[in-house]
Each structure stands twice: as C-alpha cells, then as structure tokens.
PDB file of C-alpha atoms in Angstrom:
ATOM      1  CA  UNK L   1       0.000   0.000   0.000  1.00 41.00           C
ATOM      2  CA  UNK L   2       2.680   2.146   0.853  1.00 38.00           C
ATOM      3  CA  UNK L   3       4.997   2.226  -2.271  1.00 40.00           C
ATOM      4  CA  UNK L   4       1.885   2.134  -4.543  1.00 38.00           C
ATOM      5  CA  UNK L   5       0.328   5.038  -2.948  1.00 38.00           C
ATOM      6  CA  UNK L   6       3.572   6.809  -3.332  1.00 40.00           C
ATOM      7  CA  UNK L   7       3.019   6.776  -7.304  1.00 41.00           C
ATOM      8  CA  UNK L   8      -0.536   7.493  -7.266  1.00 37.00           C
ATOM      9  CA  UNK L   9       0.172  10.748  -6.041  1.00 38.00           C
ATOM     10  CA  UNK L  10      -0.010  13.831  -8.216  1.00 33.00           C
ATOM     11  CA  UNK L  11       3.093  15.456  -8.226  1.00 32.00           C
ATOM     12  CA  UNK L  12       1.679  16.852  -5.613  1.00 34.00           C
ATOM     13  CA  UNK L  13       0.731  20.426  -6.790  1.00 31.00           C
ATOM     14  CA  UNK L  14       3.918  22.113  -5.525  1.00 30.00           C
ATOM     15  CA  UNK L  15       2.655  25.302  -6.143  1.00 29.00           C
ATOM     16  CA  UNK L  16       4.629  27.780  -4.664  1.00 28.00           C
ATOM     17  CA  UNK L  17       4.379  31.476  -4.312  1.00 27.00           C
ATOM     18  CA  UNK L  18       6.360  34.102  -6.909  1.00 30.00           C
ATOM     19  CA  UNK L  19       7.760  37.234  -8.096  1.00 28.00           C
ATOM     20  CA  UNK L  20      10.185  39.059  -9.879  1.00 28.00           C
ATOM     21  CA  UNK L  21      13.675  40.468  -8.566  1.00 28.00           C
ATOM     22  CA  UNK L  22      16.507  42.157  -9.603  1.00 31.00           C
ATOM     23  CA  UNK L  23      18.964  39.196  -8.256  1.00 37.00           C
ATOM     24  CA  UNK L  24      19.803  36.181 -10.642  1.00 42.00           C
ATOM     25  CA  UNK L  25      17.215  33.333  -9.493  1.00 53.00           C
ATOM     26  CA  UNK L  26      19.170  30.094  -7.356  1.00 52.00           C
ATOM     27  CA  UNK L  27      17.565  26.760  -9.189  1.00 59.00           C
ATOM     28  CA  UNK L  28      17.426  22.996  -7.271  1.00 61.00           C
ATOM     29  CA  UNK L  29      15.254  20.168  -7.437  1.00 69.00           C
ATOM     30  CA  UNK L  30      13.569  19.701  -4.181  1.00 79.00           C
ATOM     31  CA  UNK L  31      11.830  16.727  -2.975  1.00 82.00           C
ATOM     32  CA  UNK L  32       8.744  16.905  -0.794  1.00 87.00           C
ATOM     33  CA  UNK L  33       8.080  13.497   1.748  1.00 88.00           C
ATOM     34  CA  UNK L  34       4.527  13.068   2.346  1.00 88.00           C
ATOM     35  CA  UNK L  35       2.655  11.555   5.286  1.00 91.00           C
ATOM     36  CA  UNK L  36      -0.644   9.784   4.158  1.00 87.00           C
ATOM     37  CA  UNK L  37      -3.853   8.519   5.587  1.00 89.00           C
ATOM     38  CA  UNK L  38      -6.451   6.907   3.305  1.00 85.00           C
ATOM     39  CA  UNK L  39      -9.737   6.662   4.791  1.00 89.00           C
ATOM     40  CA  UNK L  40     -11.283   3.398   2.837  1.00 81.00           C
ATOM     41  CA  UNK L  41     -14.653   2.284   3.947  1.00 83.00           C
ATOM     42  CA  UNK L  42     -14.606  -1.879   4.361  1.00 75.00           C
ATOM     43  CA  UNK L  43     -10.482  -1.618   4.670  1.00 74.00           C
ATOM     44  CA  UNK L  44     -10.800   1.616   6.954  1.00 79.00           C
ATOM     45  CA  UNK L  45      -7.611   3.793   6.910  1.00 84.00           C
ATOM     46  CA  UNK L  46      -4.190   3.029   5.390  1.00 77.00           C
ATOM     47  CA  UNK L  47      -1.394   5.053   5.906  1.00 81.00           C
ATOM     48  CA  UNK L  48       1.429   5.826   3.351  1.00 76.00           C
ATOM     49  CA  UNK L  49       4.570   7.719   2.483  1.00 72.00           C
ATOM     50  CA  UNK L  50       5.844   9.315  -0.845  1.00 73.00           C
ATOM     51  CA  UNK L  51       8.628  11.900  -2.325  1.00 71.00           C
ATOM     52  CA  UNK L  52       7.895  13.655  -5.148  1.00 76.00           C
ATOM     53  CA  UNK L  53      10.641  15.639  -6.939  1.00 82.00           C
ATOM     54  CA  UNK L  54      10.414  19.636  -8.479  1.00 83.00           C
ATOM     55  CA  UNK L  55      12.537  21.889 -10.115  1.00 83.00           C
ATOM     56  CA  UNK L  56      12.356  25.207  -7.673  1.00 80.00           C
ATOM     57  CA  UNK L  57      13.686  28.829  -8.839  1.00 88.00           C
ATOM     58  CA  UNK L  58      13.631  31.975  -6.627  1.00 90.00           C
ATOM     59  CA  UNK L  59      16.045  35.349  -5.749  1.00 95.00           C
ATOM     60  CA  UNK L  60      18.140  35.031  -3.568  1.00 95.00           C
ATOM     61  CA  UNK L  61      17.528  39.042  -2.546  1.00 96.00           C
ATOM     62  CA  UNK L  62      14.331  41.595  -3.167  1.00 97.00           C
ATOM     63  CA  UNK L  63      14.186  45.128  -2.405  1.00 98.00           C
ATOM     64  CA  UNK L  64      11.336  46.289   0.681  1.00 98.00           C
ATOM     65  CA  UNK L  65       8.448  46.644  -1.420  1.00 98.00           C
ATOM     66  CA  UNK L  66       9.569  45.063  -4.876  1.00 98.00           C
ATOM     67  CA  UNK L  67       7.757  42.139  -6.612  1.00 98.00           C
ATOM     68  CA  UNK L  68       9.737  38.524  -6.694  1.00 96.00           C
ATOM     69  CA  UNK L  69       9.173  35.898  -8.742  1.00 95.00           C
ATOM     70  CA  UNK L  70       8.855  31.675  -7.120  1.00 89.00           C
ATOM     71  CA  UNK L  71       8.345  29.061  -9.830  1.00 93.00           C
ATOM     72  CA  UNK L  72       7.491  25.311  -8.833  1.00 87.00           C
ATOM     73  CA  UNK L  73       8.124  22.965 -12.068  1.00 90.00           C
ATOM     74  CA  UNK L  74       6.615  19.437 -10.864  1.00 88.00           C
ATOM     75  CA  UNK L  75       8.374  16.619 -12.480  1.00 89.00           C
ATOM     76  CA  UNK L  76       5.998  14.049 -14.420  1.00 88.00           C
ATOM     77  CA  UNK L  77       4.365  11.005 -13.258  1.00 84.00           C
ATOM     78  CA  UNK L  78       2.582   8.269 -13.830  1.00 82.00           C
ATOM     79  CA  UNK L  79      -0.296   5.951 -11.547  1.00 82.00           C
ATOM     80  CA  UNK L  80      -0.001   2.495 -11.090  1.00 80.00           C
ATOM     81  CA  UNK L  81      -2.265   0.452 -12.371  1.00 86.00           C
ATOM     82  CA  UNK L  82      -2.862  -1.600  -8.943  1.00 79.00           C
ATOM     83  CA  UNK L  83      -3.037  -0.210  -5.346  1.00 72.00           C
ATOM     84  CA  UNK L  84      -2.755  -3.128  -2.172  1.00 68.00           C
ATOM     85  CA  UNK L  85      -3.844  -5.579  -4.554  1.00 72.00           C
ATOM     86  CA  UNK L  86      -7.329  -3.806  -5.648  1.00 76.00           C
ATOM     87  CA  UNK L  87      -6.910  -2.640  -9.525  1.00 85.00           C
ATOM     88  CA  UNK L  88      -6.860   1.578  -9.160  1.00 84.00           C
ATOM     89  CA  UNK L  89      -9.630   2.906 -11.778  1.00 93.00           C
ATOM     90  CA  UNK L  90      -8.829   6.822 -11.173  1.00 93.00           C
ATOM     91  CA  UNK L  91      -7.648   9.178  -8.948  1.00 92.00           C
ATOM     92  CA  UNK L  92      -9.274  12.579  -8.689  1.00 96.00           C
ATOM     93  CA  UNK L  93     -10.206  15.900  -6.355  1.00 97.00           C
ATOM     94  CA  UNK L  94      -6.835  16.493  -5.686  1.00 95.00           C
ATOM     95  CA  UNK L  95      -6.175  20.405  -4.133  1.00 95.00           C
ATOM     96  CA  UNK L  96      -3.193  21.480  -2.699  1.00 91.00           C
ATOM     97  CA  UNK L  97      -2.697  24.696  -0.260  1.00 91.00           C
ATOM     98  CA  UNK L  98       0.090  26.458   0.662  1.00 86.00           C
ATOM     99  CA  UNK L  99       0.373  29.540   2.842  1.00 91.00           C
ATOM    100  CA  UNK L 100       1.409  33.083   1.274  1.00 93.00           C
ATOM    101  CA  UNK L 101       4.442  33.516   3.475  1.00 94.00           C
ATOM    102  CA  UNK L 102       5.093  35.812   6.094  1.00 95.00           C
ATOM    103  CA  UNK L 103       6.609  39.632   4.842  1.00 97.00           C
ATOM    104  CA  UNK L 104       5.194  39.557   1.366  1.00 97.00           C
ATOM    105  CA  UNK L 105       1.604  39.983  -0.417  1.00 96.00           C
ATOM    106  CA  UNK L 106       0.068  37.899  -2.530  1.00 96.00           C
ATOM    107  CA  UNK L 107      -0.119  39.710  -6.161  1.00 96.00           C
ATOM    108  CA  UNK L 108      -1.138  36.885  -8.874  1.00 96.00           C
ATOM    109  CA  UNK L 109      -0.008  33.450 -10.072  1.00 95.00           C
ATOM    110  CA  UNK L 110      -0.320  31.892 -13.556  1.00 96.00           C
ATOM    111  CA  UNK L 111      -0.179  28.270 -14.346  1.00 97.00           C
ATOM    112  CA  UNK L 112       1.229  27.022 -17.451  1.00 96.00           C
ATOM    113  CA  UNK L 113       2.019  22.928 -19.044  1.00 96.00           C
ATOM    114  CA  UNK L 114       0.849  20.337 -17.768  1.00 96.00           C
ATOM    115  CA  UNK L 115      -0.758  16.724 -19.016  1.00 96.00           C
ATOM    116  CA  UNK L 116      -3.061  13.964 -18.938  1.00 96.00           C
ATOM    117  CA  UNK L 117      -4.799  15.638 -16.027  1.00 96.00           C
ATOM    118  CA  UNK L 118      -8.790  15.529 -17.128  1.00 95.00           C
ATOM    119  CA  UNK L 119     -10.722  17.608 -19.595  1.00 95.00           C
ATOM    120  CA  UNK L 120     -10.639  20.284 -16.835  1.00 97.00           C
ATOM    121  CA  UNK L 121      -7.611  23.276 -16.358  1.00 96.00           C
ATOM    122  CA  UNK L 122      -6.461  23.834 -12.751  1.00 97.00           C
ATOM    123  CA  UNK L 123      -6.944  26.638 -11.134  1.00 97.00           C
ATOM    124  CA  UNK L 124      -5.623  28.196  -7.914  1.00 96.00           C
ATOM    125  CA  UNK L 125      -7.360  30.655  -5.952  1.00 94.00           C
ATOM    126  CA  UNK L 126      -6.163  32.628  -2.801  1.00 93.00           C
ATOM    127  CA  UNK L 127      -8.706  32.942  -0.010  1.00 93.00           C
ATOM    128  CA  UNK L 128      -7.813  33.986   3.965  1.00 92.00           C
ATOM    129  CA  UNK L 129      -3.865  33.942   3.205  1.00 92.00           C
ATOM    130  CA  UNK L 130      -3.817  30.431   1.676  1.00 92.00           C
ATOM    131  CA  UNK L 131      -3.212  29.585  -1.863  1.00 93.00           C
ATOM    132  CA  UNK L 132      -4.827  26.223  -3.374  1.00 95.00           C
ATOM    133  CA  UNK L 133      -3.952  24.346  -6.507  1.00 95.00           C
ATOM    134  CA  UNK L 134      -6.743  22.169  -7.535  1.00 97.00           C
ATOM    135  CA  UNK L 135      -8.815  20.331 -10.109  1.00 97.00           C
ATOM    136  CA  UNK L 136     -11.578  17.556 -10.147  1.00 98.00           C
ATOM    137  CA  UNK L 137      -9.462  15.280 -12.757  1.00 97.00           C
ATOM    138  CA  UNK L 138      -9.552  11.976 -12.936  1.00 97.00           C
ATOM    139  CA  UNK L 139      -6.194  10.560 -13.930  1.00 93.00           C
ATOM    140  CA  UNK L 140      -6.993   6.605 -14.690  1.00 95.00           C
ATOM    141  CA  UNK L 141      -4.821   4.253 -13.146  1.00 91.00           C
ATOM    142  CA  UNK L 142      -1.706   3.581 -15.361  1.00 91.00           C
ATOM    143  CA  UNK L 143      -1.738   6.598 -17.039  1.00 93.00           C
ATOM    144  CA  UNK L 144       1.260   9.204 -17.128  1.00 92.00           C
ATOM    145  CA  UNK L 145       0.657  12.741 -15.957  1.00 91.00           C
ATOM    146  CA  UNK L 146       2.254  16.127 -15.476  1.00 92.00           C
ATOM    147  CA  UNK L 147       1.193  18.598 -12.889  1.00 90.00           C
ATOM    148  CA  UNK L 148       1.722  22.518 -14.875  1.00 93.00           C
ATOM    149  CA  UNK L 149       4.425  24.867 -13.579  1.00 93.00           C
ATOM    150  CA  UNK L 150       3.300  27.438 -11.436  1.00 93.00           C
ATOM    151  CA  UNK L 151       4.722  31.104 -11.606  1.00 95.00           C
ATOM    152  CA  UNK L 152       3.437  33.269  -8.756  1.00 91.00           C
ATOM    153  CA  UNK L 153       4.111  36.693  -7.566  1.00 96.00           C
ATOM    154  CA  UNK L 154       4.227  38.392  -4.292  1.00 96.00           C
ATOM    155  CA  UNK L 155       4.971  41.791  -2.762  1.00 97.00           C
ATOM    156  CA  UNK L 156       8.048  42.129  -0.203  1.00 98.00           C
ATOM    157  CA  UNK L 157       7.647  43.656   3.123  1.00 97.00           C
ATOM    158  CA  UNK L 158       9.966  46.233   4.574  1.00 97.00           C
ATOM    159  CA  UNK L 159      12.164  43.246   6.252  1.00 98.00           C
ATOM    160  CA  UNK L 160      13.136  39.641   6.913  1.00 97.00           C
ATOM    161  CA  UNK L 161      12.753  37.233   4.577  1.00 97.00           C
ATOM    162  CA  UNK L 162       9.910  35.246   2.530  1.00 94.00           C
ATOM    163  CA  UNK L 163       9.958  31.756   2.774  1.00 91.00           C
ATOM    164  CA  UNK L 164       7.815  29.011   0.482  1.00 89.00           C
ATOM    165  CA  UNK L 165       5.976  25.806   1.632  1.00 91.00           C
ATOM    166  CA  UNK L 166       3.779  23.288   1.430  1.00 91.00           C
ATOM    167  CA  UNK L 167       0.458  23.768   4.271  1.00 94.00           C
ATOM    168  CA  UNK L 168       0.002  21.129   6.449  1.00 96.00           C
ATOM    169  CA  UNK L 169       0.986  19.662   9.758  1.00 96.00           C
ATOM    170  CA  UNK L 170      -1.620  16.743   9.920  1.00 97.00           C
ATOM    171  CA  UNK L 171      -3.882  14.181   8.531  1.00 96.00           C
ATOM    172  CA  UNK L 172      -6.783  16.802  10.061  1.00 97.00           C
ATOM    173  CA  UNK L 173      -4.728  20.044   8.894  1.00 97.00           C
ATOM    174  CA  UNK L 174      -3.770  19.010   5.409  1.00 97.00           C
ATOM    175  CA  UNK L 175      -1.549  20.430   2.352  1.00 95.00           C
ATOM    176  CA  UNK L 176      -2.740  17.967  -0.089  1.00 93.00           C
ATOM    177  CA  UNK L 177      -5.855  15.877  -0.487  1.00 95.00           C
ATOM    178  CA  UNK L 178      -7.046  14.115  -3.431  1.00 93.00           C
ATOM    179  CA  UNK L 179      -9.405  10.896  -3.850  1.00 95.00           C
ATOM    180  CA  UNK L 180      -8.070   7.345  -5.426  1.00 87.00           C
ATOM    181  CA  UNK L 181     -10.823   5.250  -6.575  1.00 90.00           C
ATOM    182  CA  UNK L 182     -10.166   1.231  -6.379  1.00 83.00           C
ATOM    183  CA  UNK L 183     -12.113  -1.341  -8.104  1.00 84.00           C
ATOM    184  CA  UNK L 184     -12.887  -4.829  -6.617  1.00 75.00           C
ATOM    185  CA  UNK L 185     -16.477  -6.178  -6.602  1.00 79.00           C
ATOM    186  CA  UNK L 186     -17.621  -2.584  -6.561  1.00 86.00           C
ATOM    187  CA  UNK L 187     -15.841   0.764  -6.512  1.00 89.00           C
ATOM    188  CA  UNK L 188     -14.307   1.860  -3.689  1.00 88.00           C
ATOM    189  CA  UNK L 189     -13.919   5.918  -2.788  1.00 92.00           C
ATOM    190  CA  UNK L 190     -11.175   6.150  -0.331  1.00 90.00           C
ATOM    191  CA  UNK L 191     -10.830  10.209   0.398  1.00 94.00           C
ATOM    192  CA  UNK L 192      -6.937  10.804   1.319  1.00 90.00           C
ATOM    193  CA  UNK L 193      -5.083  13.762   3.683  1.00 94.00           C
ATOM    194  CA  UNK L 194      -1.511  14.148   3.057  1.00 93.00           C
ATOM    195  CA  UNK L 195       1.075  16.363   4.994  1.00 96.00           C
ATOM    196  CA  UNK L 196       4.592  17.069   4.198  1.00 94.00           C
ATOM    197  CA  UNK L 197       6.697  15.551   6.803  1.00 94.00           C
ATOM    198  CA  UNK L 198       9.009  17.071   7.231  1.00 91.00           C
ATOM    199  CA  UNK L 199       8.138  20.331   6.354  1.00 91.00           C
ATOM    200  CA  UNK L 200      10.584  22.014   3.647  1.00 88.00           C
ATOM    201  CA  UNK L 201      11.544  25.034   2.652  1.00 89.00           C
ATOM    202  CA  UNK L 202      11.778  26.068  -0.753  1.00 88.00           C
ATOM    203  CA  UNK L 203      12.926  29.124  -1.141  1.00 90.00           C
ATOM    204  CA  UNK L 204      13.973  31.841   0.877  1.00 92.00           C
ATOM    205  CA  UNK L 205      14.350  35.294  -0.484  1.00 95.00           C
ATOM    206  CA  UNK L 206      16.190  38.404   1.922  1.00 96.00           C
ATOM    207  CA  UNK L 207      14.611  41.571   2.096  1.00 97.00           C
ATOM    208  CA  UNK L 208      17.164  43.936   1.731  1.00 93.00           C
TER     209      UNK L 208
END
C-alpha cells in the first residue's frame, strides 16, 4: 500500500508562491516526503509515504516593497495500475494549499504545461492567506501525468525574509488531499489527507 500510494500521487501540486527580482534566481530540485492517511470504507484507513521531486527557482535578494518571482516545475508522473492488490480505476479531487508567506503579499499566479490531467484546467485561488492548486481530474490508473508549472508573484515587506511551503501539519490540517478510486467487486472511494513531513523550505528570499 505504501509504495503504490507513493506513485498514485499527483506530483503533488507544488505550487509555490512568486515574483520578480533584480537578483539572478538560485535553481534545485527539491523533494517533498509526504505523510498519508487513506480513509477506505470496508479496509478503513491506510497510511502511506511518498517523495515527489520539483525543479524550484527563486532570488536570492528583493528590495522592501519590490515584486519577486517563485516558480514550482513538478516533475511528471505516472499511476499504477494496482493499489494493495485492488486494480486503481482513477484518482481525482486532488487540491493542494500552501500559505502566502510571512513579509510579502500575494499579487497573482499563472499556471502554465501540464498533461493527462482531465478535460478540466487547474486553477488556484487565494482565499484567507492560503493559496490552493486544484482540479476535479480523474487521472486513470496507469496513465502518465504532469502537474503545470506554477509562476506566482508576491509583494516584499519592509524586512526579513519570505519563505515558500507546502500547508500542512496533519492528517486533520492538510496540504494535499485528493481521492483514489479502487475497483474490486464494486468501486471503492477512499478520500486521502496528506502532509509534508518534514516540512521544507523552498525558497527563501532576503529583504534587503
């Protein structure tokens, strides 16, 4: 259950938060380990870990009160075609939140790629200083996918520094949720809570 659940995962939505700088942009794949609870009715909850891999660009400085540019580039994937035995017919729902860090403000984001993720676009919306990446899918089991690149901007504060990451610090508080739907007799729904544990940081960009 555990290493099949890893690669049913979307690359998880590593959406970060963005701008543009005057200081050349530091690039390095980051890996995000995430702590999972399936809630399956009949099998009741399974729990499961996963890393999934991005490309992550951001300056390394930002004048008080200039724009900065994070982009998240989510590597491709693909699902299995069996989880725990049961063959996987989809996954779908997935949203993933992250917070708009501390000493900026949220200005816009823009998605662009991505594959094999349903006939519906993300989106990602910004509501009580949390970002969410989401959309309703499904991906069916086997098939490859790629999450799209986000490119989002923010506002520096006066000082400090602005740091990007994932929400999350439980299966009740999570960063990324999404539903995998199995097939044995019948279909079976099993609604999912993920967390990154631990928690990284992306980027961090000085004020100054």
């Amino acid at each position: 259950m555990k290493s099949a659940l890893r690669r049913t995962l979307t690359a998880a939505a590593l959406a970060a938060i963005p701008a543009l700088a005057l200081a050349t942009p530091a690039s390095a794949a980051t890996a995000v380990n995430f702590d999972c609870q399936a809630n399956a009715p009949i099998v009741g909850p399974q729990k499961a870990n996963f890393a999934q891999d991005a490309t992550v660009t951001a300056p390394a400085t930002v004048a008080p009160g200039a724009n900065l540019t994070v982009v998240i580039d989510p590597a491709p994937n693909t699902l299995p075609t069996t989880v725990a035995g049961y063959k996987l017919k989809e996954v779908k729902t997935f949203t993933l939140k992250f917070p708009i860090p501390a000493n900026s403000t949220y200005v816009n984001a823009t998605l662009s790629g991505g594959s094999g993720l349903g006939s519906t676009p993300p989106k990602i919306a910004v509501a009580n200083g949390v970002a969410t990446l989401s959309f309703p899918g499904p991906i069916k089991g086997g098939a490859a996918f790629e999450l799209p690149t986000v490119t989002a901007t923010l506002k520096a504060g006066t000082s400090g520094t602005i740091q990007t990451k994932i929400s999350g610090t439980s299966y009740t508080d999570p960063g990324l949720t999404f539903t995998a739907v199995v097939s044995s007799f019948i279909d079976i729904s099993a609604p999912t809570a993920c967390f990154p544990n631990p928690s990284p940081v992306f980027t961090t960009t000085t004020i100054g």
